[in-house]
PDB file of C-alpha atoms in Angstrom:
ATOM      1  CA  UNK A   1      -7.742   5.759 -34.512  1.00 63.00           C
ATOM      2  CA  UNK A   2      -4.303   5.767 -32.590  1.00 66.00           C
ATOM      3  CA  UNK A   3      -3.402   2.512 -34.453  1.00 77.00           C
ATOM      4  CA  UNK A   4      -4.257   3.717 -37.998  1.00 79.00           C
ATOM      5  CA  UNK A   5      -2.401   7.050 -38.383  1.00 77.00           C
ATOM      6  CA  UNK A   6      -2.645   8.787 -41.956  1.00 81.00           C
ATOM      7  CA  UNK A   7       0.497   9.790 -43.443  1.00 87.00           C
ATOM      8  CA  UNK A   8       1.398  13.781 -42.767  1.00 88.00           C
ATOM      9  CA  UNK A   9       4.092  15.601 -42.055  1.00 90.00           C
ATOM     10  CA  UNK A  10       7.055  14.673 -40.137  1.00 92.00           C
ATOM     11  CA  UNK A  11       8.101  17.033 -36.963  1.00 91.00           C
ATOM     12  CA  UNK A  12      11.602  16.939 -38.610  1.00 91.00           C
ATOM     13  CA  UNK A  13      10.532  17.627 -41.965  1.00 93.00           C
ATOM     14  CA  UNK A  14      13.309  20.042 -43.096  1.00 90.00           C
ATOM     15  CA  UNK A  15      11.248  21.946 -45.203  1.00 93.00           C
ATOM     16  CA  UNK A  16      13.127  24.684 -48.332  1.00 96.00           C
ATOM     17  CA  UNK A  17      16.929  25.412 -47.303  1.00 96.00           C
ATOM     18  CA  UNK A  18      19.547  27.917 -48.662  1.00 97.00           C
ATOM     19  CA  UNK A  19      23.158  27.954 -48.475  1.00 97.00           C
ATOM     20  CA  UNK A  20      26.010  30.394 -49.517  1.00 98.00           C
ATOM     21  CA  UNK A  21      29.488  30.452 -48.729  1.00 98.00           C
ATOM     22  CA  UNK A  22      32.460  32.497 -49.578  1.00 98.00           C
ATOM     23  CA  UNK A  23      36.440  32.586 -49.104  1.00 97.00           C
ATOM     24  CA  UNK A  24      38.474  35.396 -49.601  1.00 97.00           C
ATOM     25  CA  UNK A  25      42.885  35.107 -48.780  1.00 96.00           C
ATOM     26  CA  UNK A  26      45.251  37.494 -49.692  1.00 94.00           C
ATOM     27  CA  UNK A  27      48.934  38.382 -48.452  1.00 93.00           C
ATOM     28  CA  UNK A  28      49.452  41.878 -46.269  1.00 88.00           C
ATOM     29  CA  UNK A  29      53.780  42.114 -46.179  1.00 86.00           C
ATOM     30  CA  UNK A  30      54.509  38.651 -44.337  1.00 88.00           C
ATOM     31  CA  UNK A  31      51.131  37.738 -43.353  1.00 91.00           C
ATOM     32  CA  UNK A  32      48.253  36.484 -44.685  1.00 94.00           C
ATOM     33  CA  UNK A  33      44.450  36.904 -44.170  1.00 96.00           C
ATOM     34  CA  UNK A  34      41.420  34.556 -45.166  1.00 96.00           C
ATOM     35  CA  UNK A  35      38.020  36.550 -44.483  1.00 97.00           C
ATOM     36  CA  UNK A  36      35.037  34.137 -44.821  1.00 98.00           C
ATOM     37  CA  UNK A  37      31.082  34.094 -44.900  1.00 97.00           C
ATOM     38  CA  UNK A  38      28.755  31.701 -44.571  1.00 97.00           C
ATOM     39  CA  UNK A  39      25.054  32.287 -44.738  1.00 97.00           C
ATOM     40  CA  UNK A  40      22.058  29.880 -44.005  1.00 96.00           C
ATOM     41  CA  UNK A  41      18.045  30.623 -44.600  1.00 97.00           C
ATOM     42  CA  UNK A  42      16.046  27.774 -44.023  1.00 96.00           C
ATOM     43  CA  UNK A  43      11.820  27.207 -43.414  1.00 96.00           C
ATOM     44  CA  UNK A  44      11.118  27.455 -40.031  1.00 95.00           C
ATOM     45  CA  UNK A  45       9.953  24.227 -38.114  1.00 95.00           C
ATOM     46  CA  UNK A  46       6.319  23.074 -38.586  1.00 96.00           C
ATOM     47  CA  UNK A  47       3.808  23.160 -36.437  1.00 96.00           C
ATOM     48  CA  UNK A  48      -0.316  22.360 -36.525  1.00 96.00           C
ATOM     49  CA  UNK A  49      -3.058  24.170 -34.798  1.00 97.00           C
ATOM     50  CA  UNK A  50      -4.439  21.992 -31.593  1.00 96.00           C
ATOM     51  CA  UNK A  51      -7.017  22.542 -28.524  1.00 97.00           C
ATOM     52  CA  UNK A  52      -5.387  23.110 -25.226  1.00 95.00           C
ATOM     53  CA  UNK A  53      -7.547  20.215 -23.921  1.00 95.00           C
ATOM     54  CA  UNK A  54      -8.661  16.517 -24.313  1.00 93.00           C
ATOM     55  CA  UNK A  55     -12.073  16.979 -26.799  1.00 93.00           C
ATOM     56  CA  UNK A  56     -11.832  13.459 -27.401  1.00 89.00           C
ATOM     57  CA  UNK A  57     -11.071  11.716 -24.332  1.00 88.00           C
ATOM     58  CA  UNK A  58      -8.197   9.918 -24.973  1.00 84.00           C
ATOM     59  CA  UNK A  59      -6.292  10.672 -22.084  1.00 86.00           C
ATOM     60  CA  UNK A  60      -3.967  13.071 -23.565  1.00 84.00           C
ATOM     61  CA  UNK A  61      -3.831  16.744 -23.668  1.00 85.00           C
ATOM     62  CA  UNK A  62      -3.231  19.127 -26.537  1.00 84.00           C
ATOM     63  CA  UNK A  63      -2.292  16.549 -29.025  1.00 88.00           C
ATOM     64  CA  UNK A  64      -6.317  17.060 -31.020  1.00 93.00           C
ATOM     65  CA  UNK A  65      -6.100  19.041 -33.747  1.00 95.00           C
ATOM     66  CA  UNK A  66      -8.604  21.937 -34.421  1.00 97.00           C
ATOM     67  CA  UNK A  67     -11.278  22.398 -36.530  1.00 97.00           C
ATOM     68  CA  UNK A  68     -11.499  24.957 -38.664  1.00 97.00           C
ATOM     69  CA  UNK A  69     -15.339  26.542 -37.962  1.00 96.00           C
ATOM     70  CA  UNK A  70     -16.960  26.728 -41.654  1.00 95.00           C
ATOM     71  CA  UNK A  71     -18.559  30.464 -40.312  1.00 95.00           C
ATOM     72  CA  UNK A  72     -19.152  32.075 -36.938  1.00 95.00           C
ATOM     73  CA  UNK A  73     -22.864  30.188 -36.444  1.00 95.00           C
ATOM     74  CA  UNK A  74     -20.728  26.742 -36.909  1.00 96.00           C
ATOM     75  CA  UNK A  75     -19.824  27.302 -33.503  1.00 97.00           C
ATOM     76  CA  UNK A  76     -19.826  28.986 -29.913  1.00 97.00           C
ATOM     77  CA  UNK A  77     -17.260  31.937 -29.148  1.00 97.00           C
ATOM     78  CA  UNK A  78     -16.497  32.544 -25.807  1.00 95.00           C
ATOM     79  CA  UNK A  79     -13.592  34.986 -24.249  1.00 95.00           C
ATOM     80  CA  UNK A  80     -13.691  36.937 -27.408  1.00 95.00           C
ATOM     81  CA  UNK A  81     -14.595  37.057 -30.978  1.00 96.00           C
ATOM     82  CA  UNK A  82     -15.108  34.839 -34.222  1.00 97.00           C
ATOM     83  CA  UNK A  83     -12.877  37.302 -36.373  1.00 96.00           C
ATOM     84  CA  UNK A  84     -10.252  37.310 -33.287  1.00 97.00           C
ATOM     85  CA  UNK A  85      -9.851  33.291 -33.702  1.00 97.00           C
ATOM     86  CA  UNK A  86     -10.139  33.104 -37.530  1.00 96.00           C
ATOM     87  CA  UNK A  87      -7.081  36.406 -37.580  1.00 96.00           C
ATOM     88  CA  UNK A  88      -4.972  34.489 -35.470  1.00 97.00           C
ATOM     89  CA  UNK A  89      -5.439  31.260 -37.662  1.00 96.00           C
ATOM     90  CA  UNK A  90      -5.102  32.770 -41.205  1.00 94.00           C
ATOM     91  CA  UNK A  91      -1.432  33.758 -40.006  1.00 93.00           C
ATOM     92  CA  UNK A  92      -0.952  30.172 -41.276  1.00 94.00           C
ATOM     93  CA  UNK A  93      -1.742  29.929 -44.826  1.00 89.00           C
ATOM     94  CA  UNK A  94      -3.997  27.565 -46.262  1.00 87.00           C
ATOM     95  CA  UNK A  95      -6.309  26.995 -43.620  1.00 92.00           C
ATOM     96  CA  UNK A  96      -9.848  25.162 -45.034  1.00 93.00           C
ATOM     97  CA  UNK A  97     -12.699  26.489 -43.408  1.00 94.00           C
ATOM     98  CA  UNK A  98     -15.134  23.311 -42.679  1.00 95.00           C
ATOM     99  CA  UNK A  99     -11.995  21.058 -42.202  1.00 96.00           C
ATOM    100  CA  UNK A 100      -9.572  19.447 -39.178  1.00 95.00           C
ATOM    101  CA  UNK A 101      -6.223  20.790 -40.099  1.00 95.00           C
ATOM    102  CA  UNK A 102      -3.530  18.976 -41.329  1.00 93.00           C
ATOM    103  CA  UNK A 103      -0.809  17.449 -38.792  1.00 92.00           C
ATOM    104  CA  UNK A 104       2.411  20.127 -39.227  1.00 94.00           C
ATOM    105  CA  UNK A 105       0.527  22.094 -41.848  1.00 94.00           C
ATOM    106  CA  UNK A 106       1.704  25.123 -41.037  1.00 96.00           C
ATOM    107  CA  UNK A 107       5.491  26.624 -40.486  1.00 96.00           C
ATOM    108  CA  UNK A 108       7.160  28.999 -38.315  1.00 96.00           C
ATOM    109  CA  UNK A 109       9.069  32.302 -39.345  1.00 96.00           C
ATOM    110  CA  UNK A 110      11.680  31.983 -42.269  1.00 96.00           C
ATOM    111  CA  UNK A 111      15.344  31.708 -40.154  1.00 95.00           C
ATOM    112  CA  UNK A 112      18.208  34.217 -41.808  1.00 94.00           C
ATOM    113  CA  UNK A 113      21.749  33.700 -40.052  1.00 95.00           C
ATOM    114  CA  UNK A 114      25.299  34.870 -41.499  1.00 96.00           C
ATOM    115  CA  UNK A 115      28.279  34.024 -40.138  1.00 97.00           C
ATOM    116  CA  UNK A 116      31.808  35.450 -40.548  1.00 97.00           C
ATOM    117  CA  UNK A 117      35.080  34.959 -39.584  1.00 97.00           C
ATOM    118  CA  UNK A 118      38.978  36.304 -40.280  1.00 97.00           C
ATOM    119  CA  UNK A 119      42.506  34.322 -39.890  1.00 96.00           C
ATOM    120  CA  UNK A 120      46.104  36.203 -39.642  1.00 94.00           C
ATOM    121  CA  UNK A 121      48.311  33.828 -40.736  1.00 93.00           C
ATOM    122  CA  UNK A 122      52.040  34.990 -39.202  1.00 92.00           C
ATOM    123  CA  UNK A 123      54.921  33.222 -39.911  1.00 91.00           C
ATOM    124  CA  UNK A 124      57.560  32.914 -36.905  1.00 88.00           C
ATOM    125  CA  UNK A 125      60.768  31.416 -39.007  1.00 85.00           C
ATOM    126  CA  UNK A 126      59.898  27.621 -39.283  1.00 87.00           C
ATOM    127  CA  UNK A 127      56.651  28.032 -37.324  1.00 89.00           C
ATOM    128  CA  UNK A 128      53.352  30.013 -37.511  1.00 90.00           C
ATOM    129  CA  UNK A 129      51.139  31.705 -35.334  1.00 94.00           C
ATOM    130  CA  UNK A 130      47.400  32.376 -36.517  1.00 94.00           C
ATOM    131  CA  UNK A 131      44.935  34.727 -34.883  1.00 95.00           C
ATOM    132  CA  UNK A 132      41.283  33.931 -35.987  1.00 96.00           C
ATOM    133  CA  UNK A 133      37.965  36.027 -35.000  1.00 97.00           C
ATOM    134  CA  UNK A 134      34.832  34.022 -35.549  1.00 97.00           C
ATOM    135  CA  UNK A 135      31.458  35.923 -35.505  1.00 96.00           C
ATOM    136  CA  UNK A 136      28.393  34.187 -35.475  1.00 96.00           C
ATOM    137  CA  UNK A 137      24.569  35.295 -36.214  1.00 96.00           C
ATOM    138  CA  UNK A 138      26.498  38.602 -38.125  1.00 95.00           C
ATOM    139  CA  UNK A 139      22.971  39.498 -38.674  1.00 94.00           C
ATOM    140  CA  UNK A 140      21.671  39.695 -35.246  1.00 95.00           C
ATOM    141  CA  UNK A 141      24.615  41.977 -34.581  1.00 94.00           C
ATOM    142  CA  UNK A 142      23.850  44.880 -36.423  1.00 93.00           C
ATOM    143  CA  UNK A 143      19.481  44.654 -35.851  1.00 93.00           C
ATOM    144  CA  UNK A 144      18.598  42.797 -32.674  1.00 92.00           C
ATOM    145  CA  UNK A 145      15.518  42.154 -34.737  1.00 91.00           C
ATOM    146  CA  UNK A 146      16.716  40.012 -37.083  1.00 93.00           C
ATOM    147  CA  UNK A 147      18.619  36.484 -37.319  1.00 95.00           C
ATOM    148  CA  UNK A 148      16.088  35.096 -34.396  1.00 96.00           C
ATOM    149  CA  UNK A 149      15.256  31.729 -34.747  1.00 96.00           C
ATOM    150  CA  UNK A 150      11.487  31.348 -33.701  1.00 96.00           C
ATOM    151  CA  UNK A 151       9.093  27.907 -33.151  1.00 96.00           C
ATOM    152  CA  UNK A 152       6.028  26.631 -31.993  1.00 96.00           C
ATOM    153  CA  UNK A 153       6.454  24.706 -28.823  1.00 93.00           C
ATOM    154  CA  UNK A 154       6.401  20.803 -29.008  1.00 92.00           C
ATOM    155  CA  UNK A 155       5.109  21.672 -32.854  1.00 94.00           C
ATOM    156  CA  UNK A 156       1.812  22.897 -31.859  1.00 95.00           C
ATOM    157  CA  UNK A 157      -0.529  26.182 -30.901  1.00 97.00           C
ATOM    158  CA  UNK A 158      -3.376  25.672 -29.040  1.00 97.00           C
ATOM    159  CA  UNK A 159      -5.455  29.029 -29.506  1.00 97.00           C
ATOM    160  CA  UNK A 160      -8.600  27.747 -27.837  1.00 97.00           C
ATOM    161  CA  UNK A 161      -9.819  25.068 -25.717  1.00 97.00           C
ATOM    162  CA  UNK A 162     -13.102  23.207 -26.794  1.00 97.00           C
ATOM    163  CA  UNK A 163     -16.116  21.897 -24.892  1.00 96.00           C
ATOM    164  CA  UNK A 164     -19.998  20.510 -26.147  1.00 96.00           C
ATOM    165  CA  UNK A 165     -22.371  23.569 -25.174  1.00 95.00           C
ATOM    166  CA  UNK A 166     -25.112  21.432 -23.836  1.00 94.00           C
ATOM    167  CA  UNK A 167     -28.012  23.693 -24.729  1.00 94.00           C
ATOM    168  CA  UNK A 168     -26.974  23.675 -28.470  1.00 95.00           C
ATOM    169  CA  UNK A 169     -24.849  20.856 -29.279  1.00 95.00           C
ATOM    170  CA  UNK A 170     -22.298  22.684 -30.579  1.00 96.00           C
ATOM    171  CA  UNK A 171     -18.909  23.153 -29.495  1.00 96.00           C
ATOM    172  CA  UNK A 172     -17.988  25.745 -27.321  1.00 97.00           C
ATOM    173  CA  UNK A 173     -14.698  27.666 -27.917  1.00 98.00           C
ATOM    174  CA  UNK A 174     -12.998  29.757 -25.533  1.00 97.00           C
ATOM    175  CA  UNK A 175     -10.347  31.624 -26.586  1.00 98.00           C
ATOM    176  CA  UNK A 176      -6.970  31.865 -25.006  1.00 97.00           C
ATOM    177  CA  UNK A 177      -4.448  34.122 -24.054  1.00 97.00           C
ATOM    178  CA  UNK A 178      -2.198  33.575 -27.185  1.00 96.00           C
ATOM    179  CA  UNK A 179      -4.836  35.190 -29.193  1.00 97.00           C
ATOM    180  CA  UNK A 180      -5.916  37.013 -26.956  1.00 96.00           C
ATOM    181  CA  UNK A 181      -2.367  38.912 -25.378  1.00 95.00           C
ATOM    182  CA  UNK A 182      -0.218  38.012 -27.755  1.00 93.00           C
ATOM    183  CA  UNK A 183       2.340  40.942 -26.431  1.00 93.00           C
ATOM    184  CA  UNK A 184       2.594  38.240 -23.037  1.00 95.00           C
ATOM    185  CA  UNK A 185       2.062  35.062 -24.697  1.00 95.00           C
ATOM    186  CA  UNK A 186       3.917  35.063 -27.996  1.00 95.00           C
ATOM    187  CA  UNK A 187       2.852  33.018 -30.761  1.00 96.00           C
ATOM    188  CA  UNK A 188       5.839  31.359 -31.164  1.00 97.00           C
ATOM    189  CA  UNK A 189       9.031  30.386 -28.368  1.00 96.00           C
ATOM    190  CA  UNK A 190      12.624  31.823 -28.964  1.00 95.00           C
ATOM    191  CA  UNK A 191      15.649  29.511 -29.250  1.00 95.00           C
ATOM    192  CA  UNK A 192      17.746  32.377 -27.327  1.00 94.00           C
ATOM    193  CA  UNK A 193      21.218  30.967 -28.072  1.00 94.00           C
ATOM    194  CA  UNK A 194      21.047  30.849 -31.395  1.00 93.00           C
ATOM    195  CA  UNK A 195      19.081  34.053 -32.021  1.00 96.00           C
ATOM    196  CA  UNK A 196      21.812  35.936 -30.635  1.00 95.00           C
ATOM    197  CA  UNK A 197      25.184  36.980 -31.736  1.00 96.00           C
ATOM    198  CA  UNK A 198      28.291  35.611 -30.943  1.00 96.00           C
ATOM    199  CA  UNK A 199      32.251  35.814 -31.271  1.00 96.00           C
ATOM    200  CA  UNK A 200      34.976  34.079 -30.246  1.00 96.00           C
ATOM    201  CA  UNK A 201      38.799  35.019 -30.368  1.00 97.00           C
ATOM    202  CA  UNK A 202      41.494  32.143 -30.984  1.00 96.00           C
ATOM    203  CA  UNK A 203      44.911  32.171 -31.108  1.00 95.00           C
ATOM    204  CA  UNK A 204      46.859  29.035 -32.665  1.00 93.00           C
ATOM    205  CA  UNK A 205      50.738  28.076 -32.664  1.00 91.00           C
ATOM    206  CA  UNK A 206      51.919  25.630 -35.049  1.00 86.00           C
ATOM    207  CA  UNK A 207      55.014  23.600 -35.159  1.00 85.00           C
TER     208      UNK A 207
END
């Protein structure tokens, strides 16, 4: 019931984090330079499997989770194949055949990001100037493939929706296009600004 929700996990659950940083200064004639790194991998979000309609009639869409069919004569495929829907599924380990999944029981893509940055210290008689070069996602610089931060949509994939086949009594599932065209309709949405590299230039005066 609505009103009697079992514990699970939360949609902010932060899940295994790592964290590395490094400072480096040294003097070149009058100047000086501090070249530093920081580097973050974290567990991606998490994220359940759901249907992409309303199997139990509460009045809202794609919030059911999916049940896991025990073989393919547990239920109706439609649009495609039984090995098609369980591939796409496994991607998520520990998926119980027989079994509604577990709220969030599944997690997106790993996140790696490195950042790194440089400050010239230059002294101007009482004052000092500083130049400073910031570089964000270092990562995503040199492989466009890499540093991407990836997630399921509102915390959910819907790979099929779900109806009662009236001749059988079993449910009816018809696959969609995230299984079936994953090339157009990605598994998981890109957060674009932070997948991407980034620098900025400062200058600083100080008196």
């Amino acid at each position: 019931g609505v009103n009697d929700v079992p514990v699970a996990m939360s949609n902010f659950s932060p899940g295994h984090r790592i964290t590395l940083s490094a400072i480096y200064t040294r003097p070149f004639g009058p100047t000086e330079a501090s070249f530093s790194a920081y580097y973050n991998g974290q567990t991606g979000r998490p994220y359940a499997y759901r249907y992409s309609n309303d199997v139990n009639v509460d009045g809202g869409t794609t919030n059911d989770l999916l049940y896991i069919p025990r073989d393919a004569s547990d239920v109706i495929i439609a649009n495609g194949t039984f090995d098609q829907l369980m591939n796409f599924i496994n991607e998520c380990e520990g998926m119980t055949a027989g079994a509604i999944v577990a709220r969030n029981s599944c997690r997106g893509p790993w996140t790696n990001s490195m950042d790194f940055g440089v400050v010239f210290r230059v002294p101007m008689g009482r004052y000092r100037g500083e130049i400073s070069f910031n570089l964000q996602n270092l990562i995503n610089a040199f492989d466009s493939g890499n540093g991407l931060v990836e997630y399921a949509t509102f915390n959910g994939i819907a790979p099929v929706s779900a109806a009662v086949d009236a001749a059988t009594g079993k449910w009816r599932y018809t696959l969609n296009n995230v299984v079936l065209a994953p090339e157009t309709n990605p598994r998981f949405s890109r957060d674009d600004l932070r997948s991407r590299w980034q620098g900025q230039l400062g200058f600083n005066f100080r008196f």
